[in-house]
XYZ file of C-alpha atoms in Angstrom:
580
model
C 21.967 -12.617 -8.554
C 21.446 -11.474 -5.084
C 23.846 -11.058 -2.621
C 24.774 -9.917 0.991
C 28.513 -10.092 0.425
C 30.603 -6.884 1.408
C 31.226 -4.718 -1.694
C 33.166 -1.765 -0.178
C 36.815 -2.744 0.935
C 37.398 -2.998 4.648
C 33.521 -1.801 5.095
C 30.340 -4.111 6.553
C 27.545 -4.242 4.396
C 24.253 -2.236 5.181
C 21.768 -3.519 6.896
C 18.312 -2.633 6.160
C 15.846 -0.344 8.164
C 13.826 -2.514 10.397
C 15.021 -5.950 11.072
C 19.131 -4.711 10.887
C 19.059 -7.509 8.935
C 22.240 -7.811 6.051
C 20.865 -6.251 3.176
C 20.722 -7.901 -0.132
C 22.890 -6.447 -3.171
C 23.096 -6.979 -7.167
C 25.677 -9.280 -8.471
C 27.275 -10.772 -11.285
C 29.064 -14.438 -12.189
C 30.094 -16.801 -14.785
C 28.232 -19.535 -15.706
C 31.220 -21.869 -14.262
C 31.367 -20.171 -10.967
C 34.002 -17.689 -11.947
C 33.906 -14.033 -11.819
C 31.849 -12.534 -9.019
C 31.612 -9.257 -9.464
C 29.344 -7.244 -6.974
C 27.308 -3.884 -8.138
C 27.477 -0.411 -6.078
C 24.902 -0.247 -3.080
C 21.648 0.290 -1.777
C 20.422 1.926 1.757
C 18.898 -1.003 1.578
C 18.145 -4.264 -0.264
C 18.114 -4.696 -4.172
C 16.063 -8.372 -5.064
C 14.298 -9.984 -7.228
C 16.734 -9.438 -10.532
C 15.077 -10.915 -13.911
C 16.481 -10.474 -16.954
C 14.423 -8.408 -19.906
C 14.600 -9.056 -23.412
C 16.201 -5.516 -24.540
C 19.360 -6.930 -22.413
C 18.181 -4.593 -19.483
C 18.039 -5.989 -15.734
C 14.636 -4.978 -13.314
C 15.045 -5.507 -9.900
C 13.233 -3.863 -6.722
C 14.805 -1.494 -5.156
C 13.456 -1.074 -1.340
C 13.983 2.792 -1.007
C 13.865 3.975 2.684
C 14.379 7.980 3.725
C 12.397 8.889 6.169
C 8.796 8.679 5.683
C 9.522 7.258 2.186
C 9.879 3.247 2.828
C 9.102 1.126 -0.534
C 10.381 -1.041 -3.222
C 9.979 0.138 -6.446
C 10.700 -1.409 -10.005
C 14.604 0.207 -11.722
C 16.624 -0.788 -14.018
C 19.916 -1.901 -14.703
C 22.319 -2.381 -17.295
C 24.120 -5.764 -16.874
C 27.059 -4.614 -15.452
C 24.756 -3.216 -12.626
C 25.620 0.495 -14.127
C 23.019 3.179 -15.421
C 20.345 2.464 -12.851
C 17.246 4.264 -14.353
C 13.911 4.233 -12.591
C 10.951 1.657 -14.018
C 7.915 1.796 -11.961
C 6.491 3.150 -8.637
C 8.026 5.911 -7.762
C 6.852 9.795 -7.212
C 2.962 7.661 -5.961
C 2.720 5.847 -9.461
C 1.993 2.326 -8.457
C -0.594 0.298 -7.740
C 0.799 -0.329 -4.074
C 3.348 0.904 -1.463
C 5.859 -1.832 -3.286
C 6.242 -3.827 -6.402
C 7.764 -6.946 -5.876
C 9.155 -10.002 -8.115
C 8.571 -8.663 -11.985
C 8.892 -10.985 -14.815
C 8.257 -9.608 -18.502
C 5.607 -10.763 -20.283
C 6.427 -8.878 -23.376
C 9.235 -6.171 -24.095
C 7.983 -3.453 -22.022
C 5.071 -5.395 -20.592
C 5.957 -7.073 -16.740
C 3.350 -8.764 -14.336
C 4.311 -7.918 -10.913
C 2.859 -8.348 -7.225
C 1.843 -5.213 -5.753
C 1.176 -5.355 -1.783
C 2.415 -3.542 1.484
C 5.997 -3.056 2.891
C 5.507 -5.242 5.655
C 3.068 -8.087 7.589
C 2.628 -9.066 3.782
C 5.739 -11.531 3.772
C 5.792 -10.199 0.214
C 2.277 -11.656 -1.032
C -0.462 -9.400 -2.522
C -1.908 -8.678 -5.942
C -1.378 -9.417 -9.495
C -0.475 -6.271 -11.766
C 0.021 -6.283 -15.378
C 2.879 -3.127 -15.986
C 3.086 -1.644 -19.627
C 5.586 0.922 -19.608
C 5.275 2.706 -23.007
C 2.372 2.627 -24.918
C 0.507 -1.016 -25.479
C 0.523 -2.486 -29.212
C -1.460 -6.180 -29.965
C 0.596 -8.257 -33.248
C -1.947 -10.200 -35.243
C -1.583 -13.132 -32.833
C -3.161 -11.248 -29.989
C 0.404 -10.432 -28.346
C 0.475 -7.621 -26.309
C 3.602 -5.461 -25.835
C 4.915 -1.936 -24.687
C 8.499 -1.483 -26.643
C 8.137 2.290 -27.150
C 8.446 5.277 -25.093
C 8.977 3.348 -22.148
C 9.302 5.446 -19.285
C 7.932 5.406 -15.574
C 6.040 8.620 -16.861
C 4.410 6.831 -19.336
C 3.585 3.608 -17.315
C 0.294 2.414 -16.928
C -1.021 -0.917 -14.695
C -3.784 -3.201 -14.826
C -5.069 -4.998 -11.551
C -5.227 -8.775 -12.915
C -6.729 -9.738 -9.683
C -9.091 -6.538 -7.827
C -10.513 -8.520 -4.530
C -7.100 -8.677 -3.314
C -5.918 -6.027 -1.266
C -2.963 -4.155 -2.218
C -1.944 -3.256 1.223
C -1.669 -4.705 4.778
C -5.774 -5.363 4.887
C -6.299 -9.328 5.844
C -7.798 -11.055 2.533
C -10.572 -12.986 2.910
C -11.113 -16.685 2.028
C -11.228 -18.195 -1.175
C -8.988 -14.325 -2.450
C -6.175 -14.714 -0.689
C -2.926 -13.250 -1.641
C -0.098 -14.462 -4.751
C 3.802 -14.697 -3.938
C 5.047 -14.660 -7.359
C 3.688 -15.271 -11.257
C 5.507 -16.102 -14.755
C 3.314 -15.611 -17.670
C 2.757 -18.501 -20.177
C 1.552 -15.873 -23.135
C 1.651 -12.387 -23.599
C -2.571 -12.085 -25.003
C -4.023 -9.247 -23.054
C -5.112 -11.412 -20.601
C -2.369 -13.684 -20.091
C -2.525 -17.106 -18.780
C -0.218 -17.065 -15.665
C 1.864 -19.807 -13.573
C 1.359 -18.556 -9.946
C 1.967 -19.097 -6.216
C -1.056 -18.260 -4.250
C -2.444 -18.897 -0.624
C -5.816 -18.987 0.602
C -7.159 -16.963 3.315
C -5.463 -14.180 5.577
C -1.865 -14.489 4.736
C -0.253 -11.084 6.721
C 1.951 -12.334 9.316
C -0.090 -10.507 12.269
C -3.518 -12.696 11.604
C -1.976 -15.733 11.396
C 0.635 -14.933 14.427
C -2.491 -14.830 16.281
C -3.633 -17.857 15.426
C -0.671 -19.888 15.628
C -1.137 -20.801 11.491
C 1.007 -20.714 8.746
C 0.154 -19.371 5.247
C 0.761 -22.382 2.269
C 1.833 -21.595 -1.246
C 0.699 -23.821 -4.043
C 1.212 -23.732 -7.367
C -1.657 -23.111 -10.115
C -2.237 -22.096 -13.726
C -4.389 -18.848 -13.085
C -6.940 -17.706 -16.348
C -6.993 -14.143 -16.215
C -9.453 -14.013 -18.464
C -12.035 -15.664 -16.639
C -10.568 -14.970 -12.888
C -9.999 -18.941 -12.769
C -7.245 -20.940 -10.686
C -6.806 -24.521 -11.381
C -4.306 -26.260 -9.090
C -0.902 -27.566 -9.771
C 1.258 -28.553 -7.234
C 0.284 -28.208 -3.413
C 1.983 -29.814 -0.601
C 0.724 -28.752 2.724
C 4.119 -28.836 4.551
C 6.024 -26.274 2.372
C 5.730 -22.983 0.548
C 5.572 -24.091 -3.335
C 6.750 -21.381 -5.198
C 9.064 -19.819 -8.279
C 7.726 -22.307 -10.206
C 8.850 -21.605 -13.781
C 8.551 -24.117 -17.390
C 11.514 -25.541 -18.921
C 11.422 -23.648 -22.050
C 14.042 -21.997 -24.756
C 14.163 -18.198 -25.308
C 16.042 -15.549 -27.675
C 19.222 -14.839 -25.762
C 18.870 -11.242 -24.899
C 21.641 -8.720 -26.090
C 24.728 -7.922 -23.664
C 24.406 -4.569 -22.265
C 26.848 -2.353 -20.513
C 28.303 0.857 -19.963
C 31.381 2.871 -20.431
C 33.879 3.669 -18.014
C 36.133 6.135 -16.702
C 39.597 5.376 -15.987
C 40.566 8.837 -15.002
C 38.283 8.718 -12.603
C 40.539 6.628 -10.475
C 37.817 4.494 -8.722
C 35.316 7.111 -8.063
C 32.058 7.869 -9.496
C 31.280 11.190 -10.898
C 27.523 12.597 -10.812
C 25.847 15.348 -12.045
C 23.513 17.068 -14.147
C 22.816 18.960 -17.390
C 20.057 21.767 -16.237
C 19.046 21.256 -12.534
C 16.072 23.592 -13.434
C 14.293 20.988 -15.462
C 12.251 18.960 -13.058
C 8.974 17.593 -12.944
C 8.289 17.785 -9.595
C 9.132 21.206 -9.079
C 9.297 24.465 -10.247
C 12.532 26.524 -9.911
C 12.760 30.378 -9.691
C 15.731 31.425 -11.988
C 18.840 31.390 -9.697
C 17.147 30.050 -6.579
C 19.586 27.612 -6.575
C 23.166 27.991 -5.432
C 24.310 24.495 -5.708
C 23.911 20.690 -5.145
C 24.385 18.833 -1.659
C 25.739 15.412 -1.512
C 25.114 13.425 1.441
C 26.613 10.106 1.791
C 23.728 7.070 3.579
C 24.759 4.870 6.072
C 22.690 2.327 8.640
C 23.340 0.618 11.801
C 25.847 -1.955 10.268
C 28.825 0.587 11.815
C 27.941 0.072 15.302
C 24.748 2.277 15.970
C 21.808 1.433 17.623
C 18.418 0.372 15.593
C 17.162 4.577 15.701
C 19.620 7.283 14.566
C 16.738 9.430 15.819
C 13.159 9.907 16.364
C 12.257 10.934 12.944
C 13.165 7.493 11.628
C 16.262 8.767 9.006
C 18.860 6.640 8.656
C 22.576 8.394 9.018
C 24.371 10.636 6.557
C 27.302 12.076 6.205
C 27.678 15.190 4.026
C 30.210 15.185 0.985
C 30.291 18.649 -0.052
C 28.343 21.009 -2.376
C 28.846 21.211 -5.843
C 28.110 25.015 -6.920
C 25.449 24.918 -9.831
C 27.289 26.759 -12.853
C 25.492 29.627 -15.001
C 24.135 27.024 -17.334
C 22.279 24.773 -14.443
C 25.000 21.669 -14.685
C 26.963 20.530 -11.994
C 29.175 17.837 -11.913
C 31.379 15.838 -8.592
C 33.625 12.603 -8.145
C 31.972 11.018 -5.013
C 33.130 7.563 -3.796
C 32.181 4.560 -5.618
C 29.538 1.768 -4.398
C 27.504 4.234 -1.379
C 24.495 5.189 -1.046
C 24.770 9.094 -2.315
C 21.441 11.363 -2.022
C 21.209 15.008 -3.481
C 19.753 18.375 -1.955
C 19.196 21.002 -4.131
C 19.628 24.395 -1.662
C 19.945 27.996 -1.714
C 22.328 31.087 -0.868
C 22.026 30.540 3.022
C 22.289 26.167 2.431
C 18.909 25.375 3.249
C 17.009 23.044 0.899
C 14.951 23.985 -1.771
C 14.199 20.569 -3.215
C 14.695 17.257 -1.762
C 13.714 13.537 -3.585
C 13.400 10.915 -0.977
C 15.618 8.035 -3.112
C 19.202 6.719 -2.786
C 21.127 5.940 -5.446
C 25.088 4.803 -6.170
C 27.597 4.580 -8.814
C 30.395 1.854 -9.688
C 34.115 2.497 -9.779
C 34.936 4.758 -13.362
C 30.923 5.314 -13.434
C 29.563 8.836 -14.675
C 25.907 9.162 -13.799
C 24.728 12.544 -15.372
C 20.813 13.015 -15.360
C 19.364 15.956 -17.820
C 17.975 17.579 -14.811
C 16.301 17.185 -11.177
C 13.875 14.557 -11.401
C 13.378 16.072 -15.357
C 10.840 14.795 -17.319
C 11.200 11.189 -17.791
C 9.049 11.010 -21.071
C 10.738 14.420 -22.721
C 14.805 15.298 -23.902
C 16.817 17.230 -21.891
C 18.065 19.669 -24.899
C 21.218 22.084 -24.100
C 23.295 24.706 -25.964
C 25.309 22.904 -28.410
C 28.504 22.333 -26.845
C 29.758 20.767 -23.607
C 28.225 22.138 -19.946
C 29.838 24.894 -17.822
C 30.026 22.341 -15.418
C 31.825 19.986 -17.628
C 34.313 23.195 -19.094
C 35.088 24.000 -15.458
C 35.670 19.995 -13.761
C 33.775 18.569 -11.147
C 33.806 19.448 -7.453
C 35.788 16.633 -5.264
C 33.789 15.341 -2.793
C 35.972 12.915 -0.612
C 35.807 10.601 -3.621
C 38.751 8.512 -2.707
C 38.545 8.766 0.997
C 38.350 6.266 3.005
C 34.773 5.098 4.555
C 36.444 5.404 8.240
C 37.839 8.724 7.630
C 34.453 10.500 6.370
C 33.679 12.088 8.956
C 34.550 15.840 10.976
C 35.632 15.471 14.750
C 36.956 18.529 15.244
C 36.264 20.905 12.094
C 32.822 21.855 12.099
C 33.076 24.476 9.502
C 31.005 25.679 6.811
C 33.281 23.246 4.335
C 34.469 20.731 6.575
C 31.086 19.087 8.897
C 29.913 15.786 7.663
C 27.811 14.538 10.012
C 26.112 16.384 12.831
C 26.550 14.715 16.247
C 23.587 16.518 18.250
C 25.375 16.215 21.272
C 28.989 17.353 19.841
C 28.290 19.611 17.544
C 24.691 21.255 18.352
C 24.539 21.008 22.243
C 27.436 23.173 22.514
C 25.640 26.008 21.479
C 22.217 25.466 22.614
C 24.752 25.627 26.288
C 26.544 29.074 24.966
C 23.323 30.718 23.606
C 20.234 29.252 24.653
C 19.929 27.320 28.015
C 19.402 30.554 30.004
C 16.165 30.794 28.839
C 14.892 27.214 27.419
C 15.903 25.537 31.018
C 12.588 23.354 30.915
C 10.888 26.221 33.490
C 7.310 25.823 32.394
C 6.267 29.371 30.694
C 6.647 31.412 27.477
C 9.528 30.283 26.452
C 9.129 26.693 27.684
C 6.114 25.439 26.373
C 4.359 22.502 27.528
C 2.076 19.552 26.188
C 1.021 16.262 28.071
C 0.677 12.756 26.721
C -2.078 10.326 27.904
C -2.591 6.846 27.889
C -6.556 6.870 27.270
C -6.465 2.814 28.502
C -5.221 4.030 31.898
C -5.787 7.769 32.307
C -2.257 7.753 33.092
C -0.111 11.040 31.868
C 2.738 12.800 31.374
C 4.036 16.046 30.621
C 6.872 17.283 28.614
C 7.802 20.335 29.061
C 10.273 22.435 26.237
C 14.235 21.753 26.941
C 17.403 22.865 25.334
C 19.798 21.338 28.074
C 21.914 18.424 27.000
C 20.700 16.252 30.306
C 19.268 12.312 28.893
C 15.625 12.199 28.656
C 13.662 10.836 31.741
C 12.430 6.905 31.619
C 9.122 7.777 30.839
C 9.799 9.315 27.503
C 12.701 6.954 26.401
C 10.306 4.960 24.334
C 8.318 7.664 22.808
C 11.631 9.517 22.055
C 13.068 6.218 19.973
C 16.042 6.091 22.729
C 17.439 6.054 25.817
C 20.347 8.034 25.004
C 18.398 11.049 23.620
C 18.677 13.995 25.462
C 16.089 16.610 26.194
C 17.243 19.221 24.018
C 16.917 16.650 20.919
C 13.181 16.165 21.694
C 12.430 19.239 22.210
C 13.495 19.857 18.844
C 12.924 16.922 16.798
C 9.887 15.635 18.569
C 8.300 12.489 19.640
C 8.678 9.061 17.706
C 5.484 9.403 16.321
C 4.892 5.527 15.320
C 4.940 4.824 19.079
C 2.556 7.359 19.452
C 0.326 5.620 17.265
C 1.031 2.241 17.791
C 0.526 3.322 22.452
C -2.889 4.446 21.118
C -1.362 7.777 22.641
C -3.183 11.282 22.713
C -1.111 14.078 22.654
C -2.762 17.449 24.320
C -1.513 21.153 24.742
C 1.460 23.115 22.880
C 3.371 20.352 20.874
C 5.076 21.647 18.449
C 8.199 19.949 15.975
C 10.914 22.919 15.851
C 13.225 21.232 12.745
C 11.152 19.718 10.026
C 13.052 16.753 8.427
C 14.781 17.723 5.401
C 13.099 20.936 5.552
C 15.119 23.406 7.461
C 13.257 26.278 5.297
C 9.931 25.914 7.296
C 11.411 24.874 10.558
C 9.866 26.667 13.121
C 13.240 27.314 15.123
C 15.199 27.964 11.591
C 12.457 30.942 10.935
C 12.491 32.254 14.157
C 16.757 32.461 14.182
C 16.383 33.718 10.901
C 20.087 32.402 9.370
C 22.809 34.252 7.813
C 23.603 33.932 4.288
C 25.994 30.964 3.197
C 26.945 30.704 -0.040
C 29.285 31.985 -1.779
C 30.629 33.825 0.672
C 29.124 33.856 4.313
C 27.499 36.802 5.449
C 26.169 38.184 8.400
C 24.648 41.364 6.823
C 22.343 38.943 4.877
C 19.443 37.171 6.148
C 16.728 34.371 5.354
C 13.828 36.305 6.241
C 12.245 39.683 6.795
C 11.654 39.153 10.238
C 13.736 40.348 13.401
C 16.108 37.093 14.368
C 15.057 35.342 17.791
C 18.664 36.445 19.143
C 18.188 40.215 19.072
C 18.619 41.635 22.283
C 18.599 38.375 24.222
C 22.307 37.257 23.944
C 24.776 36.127 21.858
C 23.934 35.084 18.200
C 24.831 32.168 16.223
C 27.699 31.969 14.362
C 27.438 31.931 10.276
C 29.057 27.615 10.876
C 26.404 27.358 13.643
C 23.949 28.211 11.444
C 25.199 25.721 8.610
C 25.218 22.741 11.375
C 21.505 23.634 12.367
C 20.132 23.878 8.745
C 22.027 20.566 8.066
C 20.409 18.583 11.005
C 17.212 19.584 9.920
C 18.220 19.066 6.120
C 19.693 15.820 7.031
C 16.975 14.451 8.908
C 17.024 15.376 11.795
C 19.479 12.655 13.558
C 20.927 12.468 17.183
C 23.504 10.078 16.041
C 26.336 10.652 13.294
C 29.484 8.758 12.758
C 31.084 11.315 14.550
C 29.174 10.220 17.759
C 28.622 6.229 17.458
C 28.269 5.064 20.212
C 28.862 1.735 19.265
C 32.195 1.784 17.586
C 35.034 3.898 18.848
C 37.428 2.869 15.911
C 36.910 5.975 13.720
């Protein structure tokens, strides 16, 4: 089941990324009631559970990290441990989100694929076959093999509906949720489906309401034929009363030594599919901790539309690739590989979390999902050596750095605590918002008005003027922040906003490497040892000859804003919660 009950001790639940609603979380319970026992976190929520025949759970996962915002299909074993991916991710769907899966067969799921929002969740049919598709000699179609998101294919079951926030017409409509009645290639389905627009913005507008019937849909022949439809509620989840194989209990191991925290890590972090690593480009793993505005913040941590992190630590990758850390159980952890000066070389836009005693060891980074992971015989370096502790049994309250902003010791990066400071030591004599060189300028019109206004590059700490509030995501941003991080581009867009003359973004969320301000400061080696002597780049660093340079920590905190997303707020600055 679903719920929105607190799973951390003495911590509020998440809430999600646009409404600040609760989010919803997995759970178990007995049959009589007994026995709630709530799974580790999501960023955001985790619905629509349905139970597979292999024992397995799939559930959408709504994954939200900057730009990335979707729900994808995972897996679960049924005591919520061993989340594996299942379908979507890495721009495999059929949609932005996959939504409400029941199996039709083992390894075959019908699904509704539509939009992340104005959809209220209604959009196409899909037919999912995650391995590769075998027909019985009744017709039965099923997927049991080799089932991998690599290896998934999708069928559109219904192709005039649109699979994203585009109004459907009359008589196409959009479907809430489907159960199959067969498994034949073309299955017969039990649906919900509403006629007409159905997005929330076209019928806001004209003061109607969508309404879900029930029907028995032919996918053979395109065909609905009506069920149940009354015209003052939303009939759906409609399901037959009907027996089924129990599937088989599944679970997963754990760790008592562990003492309540999760361990991660993984076998070769230079197999990946998504990337290809230079030998010994990377120095070690980067564990950042999610959190959302359920701890006091406002709705925007910032104008690049990240949610908040704190960083754990980094786990140093060992001479065979592994790496292994405890982290703290039930969070929303993400993972940076990075380099000698602790900028990112590879980042994967997903959340994920651990239970109490849970080890989650991958074969790689993002490795291939449809090959083995094969290793010298024996046990890992990383495994020989022990993991790296990573606040694993500290407190959610007490992870955070007020004072020590060290190399070792910053978590979060309060813009105005921890990078103002030296933007006033170093840089404010020149970047004083005096239009010229070193204070470029660009101007933003309102084409409906002819109405402007021009911002002009800032590194003082003062609070942005009224005007650019909005654009900027909030009031209590200061100029120095958008100067660096840049406008709140969806306001941009959704103003109908031009944008003329020298605008530039100067840290690139979660890429510090091609930051425009990183390049030009050219930072000072990090890891293993910091060094001054050692650079990022060929070129001559901005500071030569005009002052005093960073520090080798200052540089850390700057590469970790951008890294992190860019953020004005952290824990260490919430402005809405003084009580850690």
């Amino acid at each position: 089941f679903t719920s929105n009950a607190v799973v951390e001790d003495g911590a509020p639940q998440h809430r999600d990324e646009y409404e600040r609603g609760v989010t919803l979380q997995l759970g178990t319970i007995g049959t009589d009631g007994m026995n709630e026992d709530l799974g580790p976190r999501n960023l955001s929520h985790r619905t629509f559970p349905t139970l597979a025949s292999d024992g397995r759970v799939m559930f959408t996962q709504w994954d939200h990290l900057g730009p990335q915002n979707a729900g994808h299909l995972m897996f679960a074993n049924q005591d919520m441990q061993a989340l594996r991916e299942g379908f979507g991710k890495e721009g495999t769907g059929a949609s932005n989100s996959t939504l409400k899966a029941q199996e039709v067969a083992p390894g075959r799921f019908v699904a509704i694929a539509t939009s992340r929002s104005r959809t209220i969740q209604a959009g196409a049919l899909v037919d999912i076959r995650l391995g590769a598709a075998v027909t019985d000699s009744s017709g039965n179609v099923s997927a049991p093999e080799a089932q991998t998101e690599a290896n998934a294919t999708y069928r559109d079951l219904t192709p005039d509906v649109p699979h994203d926030m585009t109004p459907s017409a009359e008589t196409v409509g959009r479907y809430y949720d489907a159960y199959p009645l067969n498994a034949k290639d073309k299955p017969d389905l039990l649906v919900s489906w509403a006629d007409g627009p159905v997005e929330s913005g076209v019928l806001g507008i004209a003061g109607l309401q969508a309404n879900f019937g029930v029907y028995l849909y032919d996918t053979q022949r395109n065909q609905r034929r009506p069920i149940l439809d009354d015209s003052e509620m939303w009939d759906i989840f409609a399901r037959p009363l009907q027996t089924r194989t129990p599937p088989p209990i599944t679970g997963s191991a754990t760790d008592s030594a562990l003492g309540g925290k999760t361990m991660i890590g993984s076998m070769d972090v230079y197999k990946s599919s998504l990337k290809t690593f230079a030998p010994g480009s990377v120095y070690g793993v980067r564990v950042s901790e999610g959190f959302s505005s359920e701890e006091g913040f406002p709705e925007m941590f910032g104008s690049t539309m990240f949610e908040g992190m704190a960083t754990l630590g980094v786990a140093p990758v060992r001479a065979d690739g592994s790496w292994l850390a405890t982290v703290p159980s039930n969070v929303p952890l993400r993972v940076q590989n990075i380099d000698t000066f602790g900028m990112s070389v590879f980042s994967e836009p997903v959340w994920f979390s651990g239970r109490p005693g849970e080890t989650r060891v991958c074969g790689g980074c993002h490795e291939s999902r449809s090959e083995t992971v094969t290793i010298n015989p024996g046990i890992t370096d990383a495994f020989a050596i022990g993991p790296t502790p990573m606040y694993g049994d500290v407190t959610r309250a007490n992870r955070k750095s007020m004072t020590d902003f060290s190399r070792d010791k910053i978590m979060g990066v309060a813009w105005d605590t921890v990078v103002q400071p030296m933007f006033d030591a170093k840089c404010i004599s020149c970047h004083n918002g005096v239009a010229g060189p070193a204070n470029p300028s660009y101007v933003i019109t309102d084409p409906a008005t002819g109405t402007s206004v021009t911002w002009t590059f800032d590194l003082r700490g003062s609070a942005v003027p009224a005007q650019f509030a909005e654009l900027g995501g909030d009031s209590a941003f200061t100029l120095s922040y958008l100067s660096m991080a840049g406008l709140d581009m969806e306001a941009i867009e959704e103003g109908d906003l031009m944008i003329t003359g020298d605008y530039k973004v100067y840290l690139n969320p979660e890429d510090a490497r091609n930051s425009l301000a990183i390049k030009l400061l050219n930072p000072v080696q990090q890891f293993p040892n910091q060094n001054p002597g050692v650079r990022a780049f060929a070129t001559t660093p901005h500071m030569n000859g005009k002052g005093t340079d960073l520090t080798a920590d200052e540089f850390y905190a700057l590469i970790l804003a951008a890294d992190n997303g860019v953020s004005f707020f952290a824990r260490e600055n919430n402005p809405g919660d003084t009580s850690y």
